Amino acid sequence: MTRPVLPSSGVLTPLGLDEVQLTSGFWADRRALSAQVTVPHCAERMGTLGWIDNFRDGGHRGPDFADSEIHKLLEAASWHGDDALVEEITPLLAQAQQDDGYLNTRWSGRRYQNLEWGHELYCAGHLIQASVARARCHGDDLLVEVGRRAADHVCAHFLEGDQVCGHPEIEMALVELCRLTGEERYLEMARRFVERRGRPALGDTEHGRAYFQDDEPVRAARAFRGHAVRQLYLACGAVDVAVETGDTALLAAVEAQWERTVARRTYLTGGMGSRHRDEAFGEDFELPPDRAYAETCAGIASIMLCWRLLLATGHPRYAELAERTLYNVLATSLSADGRSFFYVNPLQVRTPGIPTGADEVSWWGGSALRAPWFSTSCCPPNIARTLGALPGYLATRDRRGVQLHQFASAEIDTRLVDGPRLRLSVRTRYPESGTVLVRVLGAPQETCRISLRVPVWADGARLAHPEGVVRAAPGLATVDRRWRPGDELRLELPMTPRWTWPDRRIDAVRDCVAVERGPLVYCAESPGDEPPLAEISVDTSLDPVEHAVEGAVELSVELSVEGHRTSPAAESWPYGSSPVPRSVRPHSLRLVPYHQWGNRGPVSMRVWLPRSEALD
């Protein structure tokens, strides 16, 4: 039952951490780094800054919602099996919890007086999620008791009335607690929170009520808008409520909003949120690369939403966006050493950043380099809890068999819906290589189906199985048969680098191109002593060239593209009635996977590259 999301119904049933064991490769390495380095790093910083002591001494240090970061740390520790950390911190929470279940170190003396900005229910939601993770990984204990008491308090206080929290999160936490305990009042509370929003339920702000997703009811919205993390957490809660109540209209509304948002308001990397001012989605096609906010927490929330929609509907397109976001937002944010992070994920950085000292605290929105900690540090423990739970986001089952949605070397041992056991070994060097080998270790006597997702970019993919080789079209490639131990499937995904053109309505990158290889977006880096990236254009008539390298970061494939360096003939007024005089000469440009950028030190960077022909 060790699953981050466990709906009672849906097209697909998720496999849990007890059924999927990562063994090696891209995600196994990062998950191990999270357990061994990132979780202790977060605990040390929260301890040094006094955030943990808030529960011990009744004070409050850190942002208003600092409690939520400790709750996320406890969730991460639960998924990673760090019992010692959970058992060290939980008694402090129990000590600080009030008799009626209320727990918040910032507002305990004046409860619920600022629902727009106070984050009280947001903090309670993260506490409840930590308690659910603990229950599923360990069983009932003190943390589970603290979380349930907090949920009971929320129901007692908010079940009647019209109030909601300015930062959605509590909704999906309450639904997951209902799934754990069977207590319907938690689901009903979540349903009411979803339905109350947009009536309106909150006061207005300088950003407008859309910032809180409180400008219109959830069912009426056409696209995701406002603060990106708030919106995506709300959508997760709405899907959870829809699935558990059988509300097909609510589910369809969120699906339609997701479709429009992906088509018009999402970056190539999968990042969401194009405005720094309010950390929000922009209007349709408002996707400037250098001003992209694309907060790491929004990327994580998008992955969570995609997983819920995939389980509810079975449509591979949700796993497609999750993969893009996993490799180009989640993996990008965490440094190679596991001790520093990107809060925002722009697609262009014009000036190399200034390194942050190991003990410094950075502002969250403006750093051009990963930083060890932020004044608002929601992202580091969010990364840790997501990597901790990651095996629970890779595969599913249904009555016919097992589906592999994300590719990682792993051992899978599960029972199908009607009882028989299926054991698989997955071996791959994805995303460096496009080969995914699945070997059957044990199978039922009856016919069953093994399915592998084929990405939309993998035109020409082939699937070899005991009965032959077939072309694997984008979607789910499936093989039905009576499997025997030793049988193998081999999926071959073409990993040829490809040029990617933007929709011309994205005016910020018109006449630019990007380069992708497999699920990875690539970028150009330039230290201060190299030509400015603003002077470089690329020739799309020539294909990118691969270079396998084993450097200080990790084994990967770098690329080179040919183009031109175009620089002004002289420093002068940069406008004219005819083309400004300039010098043009050939130039070769090296590209690295976007998730690796900045690991080698301060650089400027860009994903979208001007096309040489566009500058003629």
Coordinates of C-alpha atoms in Angstrom, one line a residue, residues 139-495:
G139 CA 2.0 1.9 10.0
D140 CA 0.2 3.8 12.7
D141 CA 2.4 5.8 15.1
L142 CA 2.6 9.2 16.7
L143 CA 2.9 11.1 13.4
V144 CA -0.2 9.4 12.0
E145 CA -2.1 10.4 15.2
V146 CA -1.0 14.0 15.0
G147 CA -2.1 14.2 11.3
R148 CA -5.5 12.7 12.0
R149 CA -6.1 15.0 14.9
A150 CA -5.3 17.9 12.7
A151 CA -7.7 16.7 10.0
D152 CA -10.4 16.2 12.6
H153 CA -9.9 19.8 13.8
V154 CA -10.2 21.1 10.2
C155 CA -13.5 19.2 9.7
A156 CA -14.9 20.4 13.0
H157 CA -14.1 24.0 12.2
F158 CA -14.7 24.3 8.4
L159 CA -17.3 21.7 7.5
E160 CA -20.0 24.3 7.8
G161 CA -19.6 27.8 6.3
D162 CA -18.0 29.1 3.1
Q163 CA -14.3 29.5 4.0
V164 CA -11.3 28.2 2.0
C165 CA -7.5 28.6 2.2
G166 CA -5.7 31.1 0.0
H167 CA -3.2 28.3 -0.9
P168 CA -4.9 25.1 -2.0
E169 CA -3.3 21.9 -0.8
I170 CA -5.5 20.6 2.0
E171 CA -8.0 19.2 -0.5
M172 CA -5.9 16.4 -1.9
A173 CA -4.5 15.7 1.6
L174 CA -8.0 15.1 3.0
V175 CA -9.0 12.9 0.1
E176 CA -5.8 10.8 0.6
L177 CA -6.6 10.5 4.3
C178 CA -10.1 9.3 3.5
R179 CA -8.6 6.7 1.2
L180 CA -6.4 5.6 4.0
T181 CA -9.0 5.5 6.8
G182 CA -12.3 5.1 5.1
E183 CA -13.6 8.2 7.0
E184 CA -16.0 9.9 4.6
R185 CA -16.0 13.2 6.4
Y186 CA -12.5 13.9 5.1
L187 CA -13.7 13.5 1.5
E188 CA -16.8 15.7 2.2
M189 CA -14.6 18.4 3.6
A190 CA -12.4 18.3 0.6
R191 CA -15.4 18.4 -1.8
R192 CA -16.8 21.5 0.0
F193 CA -13.4 23.3 -0.2
V194 CA -13.3 22.7 -4.0
E195 CA -16.9 23.7 -4.5
R196 CA -16.7 26.9 -2.4
R197 CA -13.8 28.4 -4.3
G198 CA -14.7 31.1 -6.9
R199 CA -18.1 32.1 -5.4
P200 CA -15.9 34.1 -4.2
A201 CA -14.7 32.8 -0.9
L202 CA -11.7 35.1 -0.3
G203 CA -10.9 38.8 -0.3
D204 CA -9.5 40.6 -3.3
T205 CA -5.8 41.3 -3.8
E206 CA -3.5 43.5 -5.9
H207 CA -3.1 40.4 -8.2
G208 CA -6.9 39.9 -8.4
R209 CA -8.8 36.9 -7.2
A210 CA -7.5 34.8 -10.0
Y211 CA -4.3 34.6 -8.0
F212 CA -6.1 32.3 -5.6
Q213 CA -8.3 30.7 -8.3
D214 CA -11.2 32.4 -6.6
D215 CA -12.4 34.5 -9.5
E216 CA -14.7 31.8 -10.8
P217 CA -15.8 28.3 -9.8
V218 CA -13.5 25.4 -10.5
R219 CA -15.9 23.9 -13.0
A220 CA -16.3 27.1 -15.0
A221 CA -12.6 27.9 -15.7
R222 CA -11.3 27.3 -19.2
A223 CA -7.6 27.1 -18.4
F224 CA -5.2 27.1 -15.5
R225 CA -4.6 30.7 -14.2
G226 CA -3.2 32.6 -11.3
H227 CA -0.4 31.4 -9.0
A228 CA 0.8 28.3 -10.7
V229 CA 1.5 26.1 -7.6
R230 CA -1.9 27.1 -6.0
Q231 CA -3.7 26.3 -9.3
L232 CA -2.0 22.9 -9.8
Y233 CA -2.5 21.8 -6.2
L234 CA -6.2 22.8 -6.5
A235 CA -6.5 20.8 -9.7
C236 CA -5.0 17.7 -8.0
G237 CA -7.6 18.0 -5.2
A238 CA -10.4 18.5 -7.7
V239 CA -9.4 15.3 -9.6
D240 CA -9.2 13.4 -6.3
V241 CA -12.6 14.6 -5.3
A242 CA -14.0 13.8 -8.8
V243 CA -12.6 10.3 -8.7
E244 CA -13.9 9.4 -5.2
T245 CA -17.4 10.9 -5.7
G246 CA -17.9 9.7 -9.3
D247 CA -18.2 13.3 -10.5
T248 CA -17.4 12.9 -14.2
A249 CA -18.3 16.5 -15.0
L250 CA -15.7 17.8 -12.5
L251 CA -13.1 15.5 -13.9
A252 CA -13.9 16.5 -17.5
A253 CA -13.6 20.2 -16.5
V254 CA -10.1 19.7 -15.1
E255 CA -9.1 17.6 -18.2
A256 CA -10.2 20.4 -20.5
Q257 CA -8.3 23.0 -18.5
W258 CA -5.2 20.9 -18.6
E259 CA -5.5 20.5 -22.4
R260 CA -5.7 24.2 -23.0
T261 CA -2.9 24.9 -20.6
V262 CA -0.6 22.4 -22.1
A263 CA -1.3 23.7 -25.6
R264 CA -1.0 27.4 -24.7
R265 CA 0.6 28.1 -21.3
T266 CA 3.4 25.5 -20.9
Y267 CA 7.1 25.8 -21.6
L268 CA 9.1 23.3 -23.7
T269 CA 10.6 22.0 -20.5
G270 CA 7.2 21.3 -19.0
G271 CA 7.6 24.2 -16.7
M272 CA 4.5 26.2 -15.8
G273 CA 4.2 29.8 -14.7
S274 CA 5.6 32.7 -16.8
R275 CA 5.2 35.7 -14.5
H276 CA 7.6 36.6 -11.7
R277 CA 5.3 39.3 -10.2
D278 CA 2.7 36.9 -9.0
E279 CA 4.4 33.5 -9.7
A280 CA 1.5 32.9 -12.1
F281 CA 0.5 31.5 -15.4
G282 CA 0.4 34.2 -18.1
E283 CA -2.1 34.6 -20.9
D284 CA -2.2 32.2 -23.9
F285 CA 1.3 32.0 -25.6
E286 CA 2.8 34.4 -23.0
L287 CA 6.0 32.3 -22.6
P288 CA 9.1 34.5 -22.5
P289 CA 12.2 32.3 -22.0
D290 CA 14.3 34.8 -19.9
R291 CA 11.4 35.7 -17.6
A292 CA 10.1 32.2 -17.2
Y293 CA 9.3 31.6 -13.5
A294 CA 8.5 27.9 -14.0
E295 CA 8.9 27.2 -10.2
T296 CA 10.2 23.8 -9.2
C297 CA 7.2 23.3 -7.0
A298 CA 4.9 24.0 -9.9
G299 CA 6.7 21.3 -11.9
I300 CA 6.3 18.9 -9.0
A301 CA 2.6 19.8 -8.8
S302 CA 2.2 19.2 -12.5
I303 CA 3.7 15.8 -12.2
M304 CA 1.3 15.0 -9.4
L305 CA -1.6 16.2 -11.5
C306 CA -0.5 14.2 -14.5
W307 CA -0.3 11.1 -12.4
R308 CA -3.8 11.5 -11.1
L309 CA -5.2 12.2 -14.6
L310 CA -3.4 9.2 -15.9
L311 CA -4.8 6.9 -13.2
A312 CA -8.3 8.2 -13.8
T313 CA -8.4 8.1 -17.6
G314 CA -5.5 5.8 -18.7
H315 CA -4.5 8.3 -21.4
P316 CA -0.7 8.2 -22.2
R317 CA -0.6 12.0 -22.9
Y318 CA -0.5 12.6 -19.1
A319 CA 2.6 10.4 -18.7
E320 CA 4.1 12.2 -21.6
L321 CA 4.0 15.6 -19.9
A322 CA 5.1 14.0 -16.6
E323 CA 8.2 12.6 -18.3
R324 CA 9.1 16.0 -19.9
T325 CA 8.7 17.7 -16.5
L326 CA 10.6 15.0 -14.6
Y327 CA 13.7 15.3 -16.7
N328 CA 13.6 19.0 -17.4
V329 CA 12.3 20.6 -14.2
L330 CA 12.6 18.2 -11.3
A331 CA 16.0 16.8 -12.4
T332 CA 17.2 20.3 -13.3
S333 CA 16.5 21.9 -10.0
L334 CA 18.7 19.6 -7.9
S335 CA 22.4 20.1 -8.2
A336 CA 24.8 17.3 -8.9
D337 CA 25.9 17.2 -5.2
G338 CA 22.3 17.2 -3.9
R339 CA 22.9 20.3 -1.7
S340 CA 21.7 23.2 -3.9
F341 CA 18.6 23.9 -5.9
F342 CA 16.9 26.1 -8.5
Y343 CA 13.7 27.7 -7.2
V344 CA 12.9 29.1 -10.7
N345 CA 13.7 27.5 -14.0
P346 CA 14.2 30.0 -16.8
L347 CA 15.0 29.0 -20.3
Q348 CA 17.4 31.8 -20.8
V349 CA 19.9 33.5 -18.4
R350 CA 21.6 36.5 -19.9
T351 CA 24.3 37.1 -17.2
P352 CA 26.3 34.4 -15.3
G353 CA 25.1 34.3 -11.7
I354 CA 27.1 34.9 -8.6
P355 CA 27.7 31.7 -6.4
T356 CA 25.9 31.6 -3.1
G357 CA 28.0 30.7 0.0
A358 CA 27.2 27.4 1.6
D359 CA 25.7 29.1 4.7
E360 CA 23.9 31.9 2.9
V361 CA 20.2 32.2 2.3
S362 CA 19.1 33.4 -1.2
W363 CA 16.0 35.2 -2.4
W364 CA 13.9 32.7 -4.2
G365 CA 13.1 34.4 -7.5
G366 CA 16.3 36.0 -8.8
S367 CA 19.1 33.5 -8.5
A368 CA 20.8 32.6 -11.7
L369 CA 22.6 29.7 -10.0
R370 CA 21.4 26.9 -7.7
A371 CA 21.5 28.0 -4.1
P372 CA 21.8 25.9 -0.9
W373 CA 18.8 27.5 0.7
F374 CA 16.2 30.2 0.2
S375 CA 14.3 32.6 2.4
T376 CA 11.3 30.7 1.1
S377 CA 12.5 27.2 0.8
C378 CA 9.4 25.2 -0.3
C379 CA 11.3 23.6 -3.2
P380 CA 14.1 21.7 -1.5
P381 CA 11.9 19.4 0.8
N382 CA 9.4 19.2 -2.1
I383 CA 12.1 17.7 -4.3
A384 CA 13.1 15.3 -1.5
R385 CA 9.6 14.0 -0.9
T386 CA 9.0 13.6 -4.7
L387 CA 12.2 11.7 -5.2
G388 CA 11.4 9.6 -2.1
A389 CA 8.0 8.7 -3.6
L390 CA 9.2 8.4 -7.2
P391 CA 8.9 4.6 -7.6
G392 CA 5.2 5.0 -7.0
Y393 CA 4.9 7.2 -10.1
L394 CA 6.4 4.8 -12.7
A395 CA 4.0 1.9 -13.3
T396 CA 0.4 0.8 -13.0
R397 CA -1.7 -2.3 -13.5
D398 CA -5.3 -3.2 -14.6
R399 CA -7.2 -6.4 -15.1
R400 CA -5.2 -7.3 -18.2
G401 CA -1.7 -6.6 -17.0
V402 CA 1.0 -4.1 -16.2
Q403 CA 1.8 -0.7 -17.8
L404 CA 5.3 0.9 -17.7
H405 CA 4.9 4.7 -18.1
Q406 CA 8.4 5.9 -17.2
F407 CA 11.6 4.1 -18.0
A408 CA 14.1 3.2 -15.3
S409 CA 16.0 0.2 -14.3
A410 CA 13.9 -1.5 -11.7
E411 CA 12.5 -4.8 -10.3
I412 CA 8.7 -5.0 -10.4
D413 CA 6.9 -7.6 -8.3
T414 CA 3.1 -7.2 -8.2
R415 CA -0.2 -9.0 -8.2
L416 CA -2.7 -8.3 -11.0
V417 CA -6.2 -7.2 -10.1
D418 CA -7.6 -10.7 -10.0
G419 CA -4.7 -12.1 -7.9
P420 CA -1.9 -13.7 -10.0
R421 CA 1.7 -12.5 -9.5
L422 CA 3.8 -10.9 -12.2
R423 CA 7.5 -10.3 -11.7
L424 CA 9.6 -8.2 -14.2
S425 CA 13.1 -6.9 -14.4
V426 CA 13.6 -3.7 -16.3
R427 CA 17.1 -2.7 -17.6
T428 CA 17.8 0.6 -19.4
R429 CA 20.3 3.4 -19.7
Y430 CA 17.5 5.8 -20.6
P431 CA 17.6 8.7 -21.4
E432 CA 21.2 8.3 -22.6
S433 CA 20.1 5.2 -24.6
G434 CA 16.7 4.4 -26.1
T435 CA 16.8 0.7 -25.4
V436 CA 14.5 -0.6 -22.7
L437 CA 14.7 -4.4 -21.9
V438 CA 12.0 -6.0 -19.9
R439 CA 12.6 -9.6 -18.8
V440 CA 9.8 -11.8 -17.3
L441 CA 11.0 -13.4 -14.0
G442 CA 7.6 -14.9 -13.0
A443 CA 4.2 -14.8 -14.6
P444 CA 0.7 -16.2 -14.1
Q445 CA -0.5 -19.2 -16.0
E446 CA -3.1 -17.2 -17.8
T447 CA -2.6 -14.7 -20.7
C448 CA -1.7 -11.2 -19.5
R449 CA -0.6 -7.9 -21.1
I450 CA 2.6 -6.0 -20.7
S451 CA 2.5 -2.4 -22.0
L452 CA 5.2 0.1 -22.5
R453 CA 4.6 3.8 -23.3
V454 CA 6.0 5.0 -26.6
P455 CA 6.7 8.8 -26.5
V456 CA 5.2 11.0 -29.2
W457 CA 8.7 12.0 -30.4
A458 CA 9.7 8.3 -30.9
D459 CA 8.6 7.9 -34.6
G460 CA 10.0 4.6 -35.9
A461 CA 10.2 2.9 -32.5
R462 CA 10.3 -0.9 -32.6
L463 CA 9.2 -3.5 -30.0
A464 CA 10.8 -7.0 -30.1
H465 CA 9.0 -9.8 -28.2
P466 CA 9.0 -13.6 -28.3
E467 CA 6.7 -13.7 -31.3
G468 CA 8.5 -11.1 -33.5
V469 CA 9.3 -7.4 -34.0
V470 CA 6.6 -4.8 -34.6
R471 CA 6.5 -1.1 -35.2
A472 CA 5.5 0.7 -32.0
A473 CA 3.4 3.7 -32.6
P474 CA 3.2 6.5 -30.0
G475 CA 0.9 5.6 -27.2
L476 CA 1.0 2.2 -25.4
A477 CA 2.7 -0.7 -27.1
T478 CA 1.2 -3.8 -25.8
V479 CA 1.9 -7.6 -26.0
D480 CA -0.7 -10.1 -24.8
R481 CA 0.5 -13.7 -24.3
R482 CA 1.1 -16.4 -21.8
W483 CA 4.4 -15.3 -20.5
R484 CA 7.2 -17.7 -19.3
P485 CA 10.2 -16.9 -17.1
G486 CA 13.0 -15.7 -19.4
D487 CA 10.7 -14.1 -22.0
E488 CA 11.9 -10.6 -23.0
L489 CA 10.5 -7.5 -24.6
R490 CA 13.0 -5.0 -26.1
L491 CA 11.7 -1.5 -26.9
E492 CA 14.0 0.5 -29.2
L493 CA 13.3 4.2 -29.1
P494 CA 15.1 6.4 -31.8
M495 CA 17.2 8.9 -29.9

